[in-house]
mmCIF file of C-alpha atoms in Angstrom:
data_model
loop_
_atom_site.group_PDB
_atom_site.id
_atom_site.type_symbol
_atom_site.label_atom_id
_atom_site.label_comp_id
_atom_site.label_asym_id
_atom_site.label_seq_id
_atom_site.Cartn_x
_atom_site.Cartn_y
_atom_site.Cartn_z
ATOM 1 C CA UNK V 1 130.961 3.898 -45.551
ATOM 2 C CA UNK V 2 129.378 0.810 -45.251
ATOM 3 C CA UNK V 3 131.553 -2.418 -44.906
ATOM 4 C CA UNK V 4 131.690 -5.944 -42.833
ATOM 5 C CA UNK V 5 129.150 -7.476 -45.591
ATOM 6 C CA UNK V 6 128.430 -9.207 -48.473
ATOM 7 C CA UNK V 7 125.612 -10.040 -50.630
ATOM 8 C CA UNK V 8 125.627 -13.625 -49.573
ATOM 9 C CA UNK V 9 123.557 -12.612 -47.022
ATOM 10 C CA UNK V 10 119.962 -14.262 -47.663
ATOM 11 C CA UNK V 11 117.678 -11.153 -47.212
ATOM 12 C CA UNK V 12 117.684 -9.187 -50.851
ATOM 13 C CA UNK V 13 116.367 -6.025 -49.356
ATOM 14 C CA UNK V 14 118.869 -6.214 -47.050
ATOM 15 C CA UNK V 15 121.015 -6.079 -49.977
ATOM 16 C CA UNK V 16 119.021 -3.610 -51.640
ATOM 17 C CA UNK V 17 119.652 -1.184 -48.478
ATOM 18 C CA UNK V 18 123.692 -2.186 -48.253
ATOM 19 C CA UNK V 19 123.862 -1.257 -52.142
ATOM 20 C CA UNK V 20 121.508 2.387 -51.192
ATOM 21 C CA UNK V 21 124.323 3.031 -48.403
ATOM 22 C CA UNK V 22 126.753 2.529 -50.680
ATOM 23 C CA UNK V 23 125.859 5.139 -53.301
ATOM 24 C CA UNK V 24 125.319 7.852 -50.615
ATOM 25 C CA UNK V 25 127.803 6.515 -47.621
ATOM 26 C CA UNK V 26 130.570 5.573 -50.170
ATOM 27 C CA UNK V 27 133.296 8.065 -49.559
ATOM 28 C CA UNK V 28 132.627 9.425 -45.603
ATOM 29 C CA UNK V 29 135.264 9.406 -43.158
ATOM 30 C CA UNK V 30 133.653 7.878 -40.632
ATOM 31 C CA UNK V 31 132.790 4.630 -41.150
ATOM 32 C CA UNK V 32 129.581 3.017 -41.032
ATOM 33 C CA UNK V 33 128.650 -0.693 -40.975
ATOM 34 C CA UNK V 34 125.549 -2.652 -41.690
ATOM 35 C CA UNK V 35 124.964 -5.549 -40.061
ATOM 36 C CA UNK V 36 122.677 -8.446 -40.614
ATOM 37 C CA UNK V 37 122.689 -11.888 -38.220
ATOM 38 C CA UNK V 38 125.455 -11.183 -35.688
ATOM 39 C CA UNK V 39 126.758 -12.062 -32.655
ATOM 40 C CA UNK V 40 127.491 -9.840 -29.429
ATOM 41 C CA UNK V 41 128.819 -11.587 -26.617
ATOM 42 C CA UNK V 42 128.210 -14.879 -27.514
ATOM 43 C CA UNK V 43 124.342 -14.099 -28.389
ATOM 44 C CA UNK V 44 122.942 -14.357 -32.056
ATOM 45 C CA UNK V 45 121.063 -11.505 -33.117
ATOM 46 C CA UNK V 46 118.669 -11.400 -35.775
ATOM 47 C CA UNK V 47 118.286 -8.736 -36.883
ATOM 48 C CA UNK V 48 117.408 -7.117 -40.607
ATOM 49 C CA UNK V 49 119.487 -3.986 -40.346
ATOM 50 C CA UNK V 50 121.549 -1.852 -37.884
ATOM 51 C CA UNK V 51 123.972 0.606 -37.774
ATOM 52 C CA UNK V 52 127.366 1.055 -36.091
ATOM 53 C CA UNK V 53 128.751 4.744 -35.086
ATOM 54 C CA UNK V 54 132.056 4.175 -34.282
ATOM 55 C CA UNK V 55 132.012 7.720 -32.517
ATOM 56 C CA UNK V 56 129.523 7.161 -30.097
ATOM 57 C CA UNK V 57 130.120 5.795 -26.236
ATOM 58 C CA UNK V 58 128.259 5.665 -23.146
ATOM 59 C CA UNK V 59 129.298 5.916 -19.771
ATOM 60 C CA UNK V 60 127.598 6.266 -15.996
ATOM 61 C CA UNK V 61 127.240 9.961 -15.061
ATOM 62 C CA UNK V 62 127.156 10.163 -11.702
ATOM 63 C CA UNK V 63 130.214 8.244 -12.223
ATOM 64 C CA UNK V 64 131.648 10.697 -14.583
ATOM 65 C CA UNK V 65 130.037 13.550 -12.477
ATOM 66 C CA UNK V 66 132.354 12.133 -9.566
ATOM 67 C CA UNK V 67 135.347 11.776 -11.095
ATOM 68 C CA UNK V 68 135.264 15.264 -13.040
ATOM 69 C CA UNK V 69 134.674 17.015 -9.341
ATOM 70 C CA UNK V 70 137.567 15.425 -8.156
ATOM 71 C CA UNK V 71 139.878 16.126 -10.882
ATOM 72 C CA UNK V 72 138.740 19.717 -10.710
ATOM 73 C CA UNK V 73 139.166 20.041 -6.930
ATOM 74 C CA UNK V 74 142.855 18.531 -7.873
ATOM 75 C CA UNK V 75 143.803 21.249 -9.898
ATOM 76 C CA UNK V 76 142.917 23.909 -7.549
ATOM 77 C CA UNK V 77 138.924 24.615 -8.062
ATOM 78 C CA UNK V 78 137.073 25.849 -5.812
ATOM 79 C CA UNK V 79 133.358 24.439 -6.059
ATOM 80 C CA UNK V 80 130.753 26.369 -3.328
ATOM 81 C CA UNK V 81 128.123 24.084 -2.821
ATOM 82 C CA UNK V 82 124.562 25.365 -2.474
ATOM 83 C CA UNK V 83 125.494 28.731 -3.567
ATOM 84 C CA UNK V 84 122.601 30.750 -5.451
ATOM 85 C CA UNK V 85 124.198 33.349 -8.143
ATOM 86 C CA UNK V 86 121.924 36.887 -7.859
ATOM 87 C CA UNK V 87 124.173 38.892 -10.396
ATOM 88 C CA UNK V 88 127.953 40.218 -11.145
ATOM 89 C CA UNK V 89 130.087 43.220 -10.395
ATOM 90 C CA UNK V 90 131.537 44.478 -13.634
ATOM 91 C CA UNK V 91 134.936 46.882 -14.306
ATOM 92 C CA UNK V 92 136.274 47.580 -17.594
ATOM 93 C CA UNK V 93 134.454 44.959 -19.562
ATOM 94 C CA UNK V 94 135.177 41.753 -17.417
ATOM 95 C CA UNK V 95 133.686 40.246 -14.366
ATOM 96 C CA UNK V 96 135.142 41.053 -11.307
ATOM 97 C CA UNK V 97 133.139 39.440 -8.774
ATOM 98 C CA UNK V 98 130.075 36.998 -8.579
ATOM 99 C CA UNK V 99 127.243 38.207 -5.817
ATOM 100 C CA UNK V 100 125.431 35.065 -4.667
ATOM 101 C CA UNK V 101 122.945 34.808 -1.355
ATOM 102 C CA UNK V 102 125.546 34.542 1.075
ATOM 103 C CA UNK V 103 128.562 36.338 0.331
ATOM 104 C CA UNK V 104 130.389 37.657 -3.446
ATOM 105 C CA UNK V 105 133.309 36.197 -5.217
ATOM 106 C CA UNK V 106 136.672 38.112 -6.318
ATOM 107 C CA UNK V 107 137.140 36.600 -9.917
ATOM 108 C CA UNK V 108 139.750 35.721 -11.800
ATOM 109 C CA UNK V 109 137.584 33.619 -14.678
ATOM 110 C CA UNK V 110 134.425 32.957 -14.819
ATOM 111 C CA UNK V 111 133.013 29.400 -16.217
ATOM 112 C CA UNK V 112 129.443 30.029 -16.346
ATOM 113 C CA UNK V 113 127.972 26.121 -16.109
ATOM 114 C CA UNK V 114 124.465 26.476 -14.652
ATOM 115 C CA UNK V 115 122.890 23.983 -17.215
ATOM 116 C CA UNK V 116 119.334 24.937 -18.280
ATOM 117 C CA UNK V 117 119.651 28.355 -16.076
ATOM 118 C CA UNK V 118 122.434 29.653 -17.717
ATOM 119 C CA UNK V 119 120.476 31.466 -20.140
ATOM 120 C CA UNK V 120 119.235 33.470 -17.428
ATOM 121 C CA UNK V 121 122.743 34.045 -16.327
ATOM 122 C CA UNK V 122 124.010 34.995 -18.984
ATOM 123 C CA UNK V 123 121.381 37.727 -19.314
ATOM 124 C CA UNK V 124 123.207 39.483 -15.954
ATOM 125 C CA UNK V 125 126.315 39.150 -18.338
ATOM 126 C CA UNK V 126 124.695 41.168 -21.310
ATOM 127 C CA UNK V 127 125.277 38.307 -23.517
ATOM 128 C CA UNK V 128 122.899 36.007 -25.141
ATOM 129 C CA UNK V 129 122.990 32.495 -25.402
ATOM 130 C CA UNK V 130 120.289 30.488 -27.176
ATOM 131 C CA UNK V 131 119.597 27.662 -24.904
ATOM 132 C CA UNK V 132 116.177 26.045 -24.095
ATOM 133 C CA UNK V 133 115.775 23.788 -21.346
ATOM 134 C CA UNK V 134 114.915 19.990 -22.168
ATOM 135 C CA UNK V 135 113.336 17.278 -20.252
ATOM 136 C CA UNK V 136 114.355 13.300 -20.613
ATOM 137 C CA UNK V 137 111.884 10.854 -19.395
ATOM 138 C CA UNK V 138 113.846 7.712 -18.366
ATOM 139 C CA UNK V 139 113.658 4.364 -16.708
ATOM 140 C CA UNK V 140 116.634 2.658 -14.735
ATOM 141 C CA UNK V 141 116.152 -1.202 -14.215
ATOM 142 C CA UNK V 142 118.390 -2.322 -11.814
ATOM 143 C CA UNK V 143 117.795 -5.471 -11.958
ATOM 144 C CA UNK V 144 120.502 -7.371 -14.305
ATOM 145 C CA UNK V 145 119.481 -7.324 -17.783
ATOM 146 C CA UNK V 146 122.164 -9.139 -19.725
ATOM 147 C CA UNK V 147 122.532 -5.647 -22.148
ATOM 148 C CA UNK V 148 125.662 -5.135 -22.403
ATOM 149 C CA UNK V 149 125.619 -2.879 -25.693
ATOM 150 C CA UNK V 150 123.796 0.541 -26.278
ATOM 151 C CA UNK V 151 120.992 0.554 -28.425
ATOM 152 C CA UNK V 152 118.927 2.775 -30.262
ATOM 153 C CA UNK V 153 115.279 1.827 -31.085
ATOM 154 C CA UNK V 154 114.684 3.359 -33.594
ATOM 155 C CA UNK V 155 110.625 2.375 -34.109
ATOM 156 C CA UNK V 156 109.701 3.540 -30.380
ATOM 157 C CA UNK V 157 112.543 6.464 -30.234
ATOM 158 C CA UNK V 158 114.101 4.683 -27.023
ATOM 159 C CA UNK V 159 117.752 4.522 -26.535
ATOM 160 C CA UNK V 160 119.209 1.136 -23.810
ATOM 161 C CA UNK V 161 122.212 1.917 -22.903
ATOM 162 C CA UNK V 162 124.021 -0.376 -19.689
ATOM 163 C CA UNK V 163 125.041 1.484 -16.962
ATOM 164 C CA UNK V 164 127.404 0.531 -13.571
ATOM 165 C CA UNK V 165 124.872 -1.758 -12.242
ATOM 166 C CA UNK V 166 121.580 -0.738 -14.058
ATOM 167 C CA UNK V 167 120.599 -0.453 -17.436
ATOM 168 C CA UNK V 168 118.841 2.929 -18.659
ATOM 169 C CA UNK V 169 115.665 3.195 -21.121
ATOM 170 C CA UNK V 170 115.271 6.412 -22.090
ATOM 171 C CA UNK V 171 113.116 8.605 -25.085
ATOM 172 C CA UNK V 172 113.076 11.688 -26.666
ATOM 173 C CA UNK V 173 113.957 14.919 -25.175
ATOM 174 C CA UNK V 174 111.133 17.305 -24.155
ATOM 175 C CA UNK V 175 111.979 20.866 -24.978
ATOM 176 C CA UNK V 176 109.690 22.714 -22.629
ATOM 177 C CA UNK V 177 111.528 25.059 -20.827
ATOM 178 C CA UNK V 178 112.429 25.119 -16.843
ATOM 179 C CA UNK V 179 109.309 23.622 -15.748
ATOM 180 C CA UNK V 180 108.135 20.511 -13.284
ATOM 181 C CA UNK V 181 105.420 19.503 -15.300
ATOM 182 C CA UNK V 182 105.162 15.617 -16.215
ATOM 183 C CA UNK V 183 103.172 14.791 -19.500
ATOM 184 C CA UNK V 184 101.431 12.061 -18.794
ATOM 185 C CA UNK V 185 101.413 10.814 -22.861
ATOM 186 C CA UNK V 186 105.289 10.627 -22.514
ATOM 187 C CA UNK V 187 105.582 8.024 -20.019
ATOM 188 C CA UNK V 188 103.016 5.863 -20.728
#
């Protein structure tokens, strides 16, 4: 739904596209805004459209990454660090243990969280899970940048998003599969 404006806005297709949003954003729960000249932090932007997803967020991942391993090692996980999974031991339709390059594993669950590779995994399992690996291409500037609000641009397909002491730049996923390859036309 598209709020926070009114035609008194000087830009008429700007009003044109408010009025467009209107007829097909009327009535959706989540709401959407449109914004025109704004402010964020004190800075003016000029801008002639944008839109605001209420639902989206951002975050550092390696500081997520760090706090999630901790939490998990609080409640009683185990995590075996540079463990290679080779296969599983099966008895009456569940998982009993997990055979890796150095020893095997007495279950009780099994989370199977191998990113990209867990499609291979999940072959051992007999089960099939449609997942294709994908490849980001991504620049971190650590030097301060002033951004202080994730953006999407949406002519060049980047996404800015401010991180704990860097600020990302990042494009469109590559789905390629589990590969090393670097396309040269994607960073440049």
């Amino acid at each position: 739904r598209a709020t926070a404006f009114s035609h008194t806005h000087e830009n008429h297709v700007f009003n044109q596209l408010y009025d467009l949003l209107q007829q097909h954003w009327g009535g959706q729960h989540e709401p959407l805004h449109l914004l025109g000249n704004f402010y964020i932090d004190g800075v003016e932007v000029d801008a002639l459209g944008g839109f605001h997803y209420e639902c989206d967020g951002h975050m550092t991942p390696t500081q997520f990454m760090e706090k999630l391993k901790k939490y998990l090692i609080s409640s009683g996980v185990k995590i075996l660090q540079k463990e290679e999974v080779f296969d599983f031991e099966y008895a009456d339709g569940k998982v009993q243990r997990v055979i890796t390059q150095n020893a095997s594993y007495d279950t009780e669950y099994l989370v199977l969280a191998s990113g990209s590779w867990s499609g291979h995994l999940a072959k051992k399992l007999k089960l099939k899970l449609p997942m294709q690996a994908g490849k980001g291409y991504k620049i971190d500037a650590y030097a301060p940048s002033g951004i202080t609000v994730p953006t999407i641009l949406m002519e060049r397909k980047i996404a800015v998003t401010p991180m704990d002491g860097y600020t990302r730049f990042a494009g469109t996923m590559e789905l390629s599969g589990i590969n090393t390859s670097i396309r040269k036309e994607r960073v440049l």
